[in-house]
């Protein structure tokens, strides 16, 4: 083996095989380009992107890891999204979920998350 050498299997590998996918049309209504990474929760992307956000809840772009899709100002394109896997718990991004994806929209987040939020607010005010 040579240092840095990649040894791969023969043939092709299908990404996200057997996972639920959806297709959405997305428009960049802003005046600046918007780039969305492969594992960003699509429901929470930049507000300048216009699409069915409710349908995108719990999905990300169906592209290879560490890649991205760029939306130029005024551009409209069709993208394929794939369901998020694992525990389906989402924190961060734009703070629109902050907990379990499979709870109905509007369900309060867990007590631990509420305590953390209160602590953050208390630290900001101090």
N, CA, C and O of each residue as an XYZ file, in Angstrom:
504
protein
N       0.851     -1.185      0.000
C       0.000      0.000      0.000
C       0.889      1.237      0.000
O       1.914      1.282      0.679
N       0.488      2.218     -0.755
C       1.195      3.490     -0.840
C       0.486      4.478      0.086
O      -0.742      4.550      0.058
N       1.217      5.244      0.907
C       0.545      6.221      1.782
C      -0.371      7.150      0.980
O       0.040      7.725     -0.028
N      -1.609      7.286      1.439
C      -2.587      8.129      0.760
C      -3.351      7.432     -0.348
O      -4.269      8.008     -0.932
N      -2.974      6.192     -0.641
C      -3.632      5.441     -1.707
C      -5.063      5.083     -1.308
O      -5.329      4.733     -0.158
N      -5.970      5.175     -2.261
C      -7.355      4.778     -2.044
C      -7.595      3.433     -2.706
O      -7.307      3.249     -3.888
N      -8.123      2.499     -1.934
C      -8.453      1.187     -2.473
C      -9.971      1.067     -2.427
O     -10.570      1.071     -1.352
N     -10.578      0.960     -3.582
C     -12.041      0.948     -3.654
C     -12.545     -0.362     -4.236
O     -11.810     -1.089     -4.904
N     -13.808     -0.646     -3.971
C     -14.458     -1.812     -4.564
C     -14.691     -1.555     -6.044
O     -14.786     -0.407     -6.479
N     -14.782     -2.623     -6.805
C     -15.155     -2.497     -8.208
C     -16.639     -2.168     -8.305
O     -17.414     -2.508     -7.410
N     -17.028     -1.518     -9.373
C     -18.439     -1.222     -9.600
C     -18.847      0.120     -9.026
O     -18.012      0.929     -8.621
N     -20.144      0.333     -9.003
C     -20.694      1.596     -8.515
C     -21.467      1.374     -7.230
O     -21.973      0.281     -6.976
N     -21.553      2.418     -6.423
C     -22.313      2.379     -5.181
C     -23.463      3.369     -5.290
O     -23.258      4.527     -5.653
N     -24.652      2.921     -4.982
C     -25.818      3.808     -5.012
C     -25.927      4.523     -3.671
O     -26.007      3.886     -2.621
N     -25.929      5.846     -3.718
C     -26.062      6.632     -2.495
C     -27.500      6.575     -1.990
O     -28.443      6.652     -2.778
N     -27.662      6.442     -0.693
C     -28.972      6.503     -0.034
C     -29.975      5.487     -0.579
O     -31.165      5.783     -0.686
N     -29.504      4.310     -0.919
C     -30.367      3.261     -1.482
C     -31.495      2.907     -0.516
O     -31.263      2.705      0.676
N     -32.712      2.834     -1.042
C     -33.864      2.427     -0.256
C     -34.465      3.506      0.624
O     -35.431      3.242      1.340
N     -33.922      4.711      0.593
C     -34.437      5.791      1.431
C     -35.487      6.587      0.661
O     -35.445      6.656     -0.568
N     -36.423      7.182      1.384
C     -37.478      7.993      0.775
C     -36.879      9.266      0.187
O     -36.067      9.929      0.831
N     -37.277      9.603     -1.029
C     -36.835     10.843     -1.666
C     -38.050     11.626     -2.154
O     -39.115     11.064     -2.406
N     -37.862     12.931     -2.279
C     -38.881     13.803     -2.872
C     -38.177     14.756     -3.826
O     -36.971     14.974     -3.715
N     -38.919     15.317     -4.750
C     -38.380     16.287     -5.698
C     -39.135     17.593     -5.526
O     -40.366     17.615     -5.517
N     -38.383     18.689     -5.388
C     -38.983     20.015     -5.212
C     -38.382     21.001     -6.198
O     -37.225     20.869     -6.596
N     -39.173     21.987     -6.588
C     -38.677     23.106     -7.376
C     -38.343     24.231     -6.410
O     -39.158     24.605     -5.567
N     -37.128     24.769     -6.546
C     -36.615     25.787     -5.626
C     -36.212     27.014     -6.432
O     -35.547     26.896     -7.461
N     -36.618     28.204     -5.959
C     -36.260     29.465     -6.617
C     -35.490     30.338     -5.647
O     -35.859     30.454     -4.478
N     -34.418     30.953     -6.132
C     -33.687     31.920     -5.318
C     -34.284     33.296     -5.596
O     -34.044     33.881     -6.652
N     -35.061     33.809     -4.646
C     -35.717     35.109     -4.802
C     -34.838     36.258     -4.326
O     -35.234     37.421     -4.409
N     -33.653     35.941     -3.831
C     -32.755     36.970     -3.307
C     -31.866     37.568     -4.376
O     -31.964     37.229     -5.556
N     -30.988     38.473     -3.935
C     -30.068     39.136     -4.863
C     -28.632     38.621     -4.725
O     -27.706     39.194     -5.299
N     -28.452     37.547     -3.969
C     -27.135     36.950     -3.778
C     -27.232     35.433     -3.966
O     -28.284     34.837     -3.734
N     -26.124     34.816     -4.388
C     -26.133     33.355     -4.511
C     -26.313     32.697     -3.145
O     -25.882     33.234     -2.125
N     -26.951     31.535     -3.136
C     -27.131     30.750     -1.911
C     -26.594     29.356     -2.194
O     -26.972     28.722     -3.180
N     -25.719     28.888     -1.334
C     -25.162     27.551     -1.476
C     -25.631     26.697     -0.310
O     -25.564     27.124      0.843
N     -26.107     25.492     -0.605
C     -26.630     24.590      0.424
C     -25.797     23.315      0.415
O     -25.659     22.660     -0.618
N     -25.245     22.970      1.569
C     -24.411     21.785      1.708
C     -25.215     20.499      1.756
O     -26.427     20.508      1.972
N     -24.521     19.402      1.551
C     -25.147     18.087      1.421
C     -25.962     17.643      2.626
O     -26.960     16.944      2.453
N     -25.580     18.017      3.824
C     -26.270     17.506      5.010
C     -27.046     18.581      5.761
O     -27.392     18.392      6.927
N     -27.322     19.707      5.106
C     -28.084     20.781      5.741
C     -29.572     20.433      5.696
O     -30.093     20.045      4.651
N     -30.246     20.574      6.826
C     -31.690     20.303      6.894
C     -32.390     21.281      5.951
O     -32.472     22.473      6.247
N     -32.896     20.788      4.823
C     -33.370     21.669      3.752
C     -34.536     22.549      4.179
O     -34.694     23.652      3.656
N     -35.340     22.094      5.098
C     -36.459     22.882      5.634
C     -35.978     24.230      6.186
O     -36.737     25.198      6.213
N     -34.712     24.289      6.627
C     -34.195     25.466      7.319
C     -33.189     26.285      6.507
O     -32.470     27.106      7.077
N     -33.126     26.082      5.206
C     -32.163     26.830      4.397
C     -32.532     28.311      4.331
O     -33.581     28.721      4.829
N     -31.677     29.095      3.722
C     -31.830     30.540      3.575
C     -33.257     30.921      3.155
O     -33.838     30.310      2.258
N     -33.803     31.934      3.818
C     -35.182     32.374      3.568
C     -35.395     32.894      2.149
O     -36.537     32.979      1.696
N     -34.327     33.243      1.441
C     -34.462     33.714      0.060
C     -34.834     32.582     -0.899
O     -35.261     32.842     -2.024
N     -34.679     31.345     -0.469
C     -35.063     30.215     -1.318
C     -36.545     29.922     -1.118
O     -36.994     29.673      0.000
N     -37.296     29.953     -2.211
C     -38.745     29.728     -2.170
C     -39.059     28.315     -2.654
O     -38.678     27.928     -3.759
N     -39.765     27.541     -1.808
C     -40.164     26.170     -2.123
C     -41.123     25.709     -1.033
O     -41.400     26.462     -0.099
N     -41.625     24.507     -1.135
C     -42.545     23.950     -0.143
C     -41.745     23.486      1.079
O     -41.282     22.347      1.128
N     -41.589     24.367      2.051
C     -40.780     24.059      3.243
C     -41.393     22.951      4.087
O     -40.670     22.152      4.682
N     -42.699     22.898      4.142
C     -43.341     21.846      4.933
C     -42.969     20.471      4.378
O     -42.684     19.550      5.143
N     -42.973     20.333      3.068
C     -42.607     19.056      2.444
C     -41.144     18.714      2.701
O     -40.790     17.537      2.768
N     -40.294     19.722      2.845
C     -38.857     19.509      3.014
C     -38.451     19.203      4.452
O     -37.281     18.921      4.713
N     -39.387     19.252      5.381
C     -39.062     19.000      6.792
C     -38.581     17.559      6.945
O     -39.284     16.616      6.583
N     -37.373     17.403      7.486
C     -36.807     16.071      7.676
C     -36.032     15.545      6.480
O     -35.718     14.357      6.420
N     -35.719     16.419      5.525
C     -34.998     16.015      4.320
C     -33.756     16.873      4.115
O     -33.656     17.987      4.630
N     -32.809     16.327      3.346
C     -31.599     17.033      2.934
C     -31.378     16.750      1.454
O     -32.046     15.892      0.877
N     -30.447     17.467      0.841
C     -30.150     17.228     -0.570
C     -29.656     15.799     -0.775
O     -28.892     15.281      0.040
N     -30.082     15.176     -1.838
C     -29.641     13.816     -2.168
C     -28.409     13.901     -3.062
O     -28.453     13.561     -4.245
N     -27.310     14.362     -2.469
C     -26.030     14.499     -3.162
C     -24.946     13.899     -2.272
O     -25.178     13.635     -1.092
N     -23.781     13.689     -2.833
C     -22.677     13.089     -2.079
C     -22.251     13.982     -0.914
O     -22.343     15.208     -0.988
N     -21.785     13.351      0.156
C     -21.303     14.080      1.331
C     -20.209     15.065      0.932
O     -19.394     14.787      0.053
N     -20.207     16.204      1.586
C     -19.232     17.299      1.434
C     -19.390     18.081      0.133
O     -18.542     18.914     -0.186
N     -20.457     17.830     -0.623
C     -20.723     18.622     -1.823
C     -21.868     19.589     -1.533
O     -22.460     19.547     -0.455
N     -22.179     20.452     -2.484
C     -23.217     21.462     -2.278
C     -23.896     21.793     -3.596
O     -23.394     21.465     -4.671
N     -25.043     22.448     -3.495
C     -25.767     22.962     -4.663
C     -25.848     24.469     -4.505
O     -26.166     24.973     -3.428
N     -25.560     25.187     -5.585
C     -25.566     26.653     -5.566
C     -26.772     27.155     -6.356
O     -27.048     26.693     -7.463
N     -27.478     28.108     -5.761
C     -28.632     28.740     -6.394
C     -28.269     30.193     -6.676
O     -28.097     30.982     -5.746
N     -28.152     30.545     -7.936
C     -27.836     31.924     -8.312
C     -29.087     32.789     -8.159
O     -30.199     32.261     -8.198
N     -28.933     34.110     -7.985
C     -30.105     34.992     -7.861
C     -31.046     34.825     -9.058
O     -30.613     34.858    -10.210
N     -32.329     34.646     -8.772
C     -33.326     34.486     -9.825
C     -33.397     33.091    -10.425
O     -34.287     32.813    -11.229
N     -32.494     32.225    -10.058
C     -32.463     30.878    -10.626
C     -33.532     29.982    -10.001
O     -33.796     30.044     -8.800
N     -34.134     29.153    -10.844
C     -35.075     28.134    -10.384
C     -34.527     26.790    -10.835
O     -34.128     26.627    -11.988
N     -34.510     25.837     -9.927
C     -34.029     24.505    -10.285
C     -34.781     23.453     -9.497
O     -35.344     23.728     -8.438
N     -34.780     22.258    -10.027
C     -35.417     21.127     -9.365
C     -34.335     20.347     -8.629
O     -33.275     20.059     -9.185
N     -34.616     20.006     -7.364
C     -33.655     19.245     -6.570
C     -34.329     17.998     -6.008
O     -35.538     17.978     -5.777
N     -33.532     16.972     -5.796
C     -34.029     15.767     -5.132
C     -33.531     15.792     -3.694
O     -32.353     16.036     -3.432
N     -34.446     15.535     -2.771
C     -34.114     15.486     -1.351
C     -34.274     14.062     -0.853
O     -35.082     13.298     -1.380
N     -33.500     13.708      0.169
C     -33.573     12.386      0.781
C     -33.841     12.561      2.271
O     -33.366     13.516      2.887
N     -34.605     11.633      2.846
C     -34.959     11.739      4.261
C     -33.714     11.663      5.139
O     -32.766     10.942      4.829
N     -33.727     12.414      6.233
C     -32.674     12.301      7.230
C     -32.823     10.953      7.921
O     -33.941     10.484      8.137
N     -31.712     10.332      8.267
C     -31.744      9.014      8.908
C     -31.305      9.135     10.366
O     -31.265     10.235     10.917
N     -30.984      8.032     10.971
C     -30.525      8.021     12.357
C     -31.658      8.296     13.329
O     -32.789      7.861     13.116
N     -31.350      9.023     14.401
C     -32.349      9.317     15.432
C     -33.347     10.386     15.006
O     -34.364     10.578     15.672
N     -33.070     11.089     13.901
C     -33.947     12.152     13.373
C     -34.197     13.236     14.418
O     -35.327     13.680     14.620
N     -33.121     13.650     15.072
C     -33.159     14.753     16.033
C     -32.312     15.867     15.443
O     -31.145     15.654     15.116
N     -32.890     17.051     15.304
C     -32.218     18.161     14.628
C     -32.087     19.347     15.574
O     -33.078     19.833     16.119
N     -30.859     19.806     15.762
C     -30.588     21.020     16.543
C     -29.730     21.941     15.695
O     -28.952     21.481     14.859
N     -29.870     23.229     15.908
C     -29.028     24.187     15.205
C     -29.671     24.656     13.918
O     -30.874     24.912     13.869
N     -28.869     24.768     12.883
C     -29.304     25.309     11.599
C     -29.951     26.675     11.846
O     -29.268     27.580     12.323
N     -31.221     26.858     11.545
C     -31.912     28.122     11.815
C     -32.845     28.015     13.012
O     -33.681     28.894     13.223
N     -32.713     26.954     13.795
C     -33.476     26.804     15.034
C     -34.961     26.558     14.848
O     -35.740     26.836     15.759
N     -35.378     26.048     13.702
C     -36.808     25.861     13.448
C     -37.348     24.539     13.994
O     -38.559     24.403     14.171
N     -36.482     23.569     14.263
C     -36.937     22.275     14.779
C     -36.501     22.103     16.228
O     -37.350     21.976     17.110
N     -35.218     22.097     16.490
C     -34.643     21.987     17.838
C     -35.191     20.795     18.613
O     -35.644     20.946     19.748
N     -35.151     19.635     18.019
C     -35.602     18.425     18.694
C     -35.930     17.326     17.706
O     -35.366     17.257     16.614
N     -36.852     16.469     18.107
C     -37.224     15.310     17.296
C     -38.059     15.726     16.084
O     -39.031     16.471     16.209
N     -37.665     15.236     14.928
C     -38.398     15.549     13.696
C     -39.757     14.879     13.641
O     -40.678     15.404     13.014
N     -39.898     13.742     14.277
C     -41.122     12.971     14.131
C     -42.232     13.388     15.083
O     -43.314     12.801     15.063
N     -41.981     14.397     15.919
C     -43.060     14.967     16.734
C     -43.863     15.907     15.845
O     -43.306     16.486     14.912
N     -45.147     16.074     16.108
C     -45.931     17.022     15.310
C     -45.348     18.435     15.403
O     -44.821     18.829     16.444
N     -45.447     19.182     14.324
C     -44.960     20.563     14.314
C     -45.669     21.341     15.409
O     -46.887     21.241     15.556
N     -44.917     22.111     16.174
C     -45.486     22.906     17.259
C     -45.377     22.237     18.614
O     -45.691     22.857     19.630
N     -44.931     20.964     18.657
C     -44.742     20.272     19.930
C     -43.557     20.898     20.656
O     -42.512     21.107     20.040
N     -43.687     21.205     21.950
C     -42.552     21.789     22.682
C     -41.346     20.856     22.661
O     -41.492     19.633     22.648
N     -40.149     21.452     22.658
C     -38.925     20.650     22.678
C     -38.726     20.067     24.066
O     -39.435     20.426     25.006
N     -37.766     19.172     24.189
C     -37.540     18.474     25.455
C     -37.137     19.427     26.571
O     -36.700     20.550     26.318
N     -37.289     18.960     27.817
C     -36.926     19.762     28.984
C     -35.452     20.128     28.945
O     -35.089     21.263     29.253
N     -34.596     19.182     28.571
C     -33.158     19.462     28.524
C     -32.863     20.604     27.561
O     -32.049     21.475     27.867
N     -33.512     20.611     26.411
C     -33.301     21.687     25.446
C     -33.822     23.007     25.998
O     -33.195     24.047     25.796
N     -34.964     22.985     26.698
C     -35.501     24.211     27.288
C     -34.549     24.774     28.326
O     -34.328     25.984     28.368
N     -33.979     23.915     29.166
C     -33.027     24.364     30.187
C     -31.818     24.987     29.523
O     -31.341     26.037     29.956
N     -31.316     24.349     28.472
C     -30.157     24.880     27.774
C     -30.479     26.253     27.183
O     -29.656     27.165     27.265
N     -31.655     26.410     26.592
C     -32.053     27.688     26.003
C     -32.121     28.772     27.072
O     -31.660     29.891     26.849
N     -32.688     28.453     28.220
C     -32.773     29.422     29.317
C     -31.381     29.814     29.773
O     -31.119     30.992     30.016
N     -30.475     28.830     29.894
C     -29.110     29.126     30.318
C     -28.399     30.021     29.317
O     -27.666     30.930     29.709
N     -28.606     29.776     28.033
C     -27.987     30.613     27.004
C     -28.503     32.041     27.119
O     -27.716     32.987     27.080
N     -29.815     32.207     27.261
C     -30.382     33.547     27.389
C     -29.861     34.236     28.646
O     -29.570     35.432     28.624
N     -29.743     33.488     29.742
C     -29.241     34.075     30.987
C     -27.805     34.544     30.813
O     -27.432     35.600     31.325
N     -26.992     33.768     30.091
C     -25.600     34.150     29.876
C     -25.488     35.375     28.984
O     -24.593     36.198     29.177
N     -26.365     35.506     28.028
C     -26.336     36.655     27.125
C     -26.674     37.934     27.877
O     -26.070     38.978     27.631
N     -27.632     37.859     28.789
C     -28.063     39.042     29.523
C     -27.060     39.462     30.590
O     -27.044     40.627     30.987
N     -26.236     38.555     31.056
C     -25.312     38.843     32.156
C     -24.201     39.776     31.742
O     -23.343     40.114     32.556
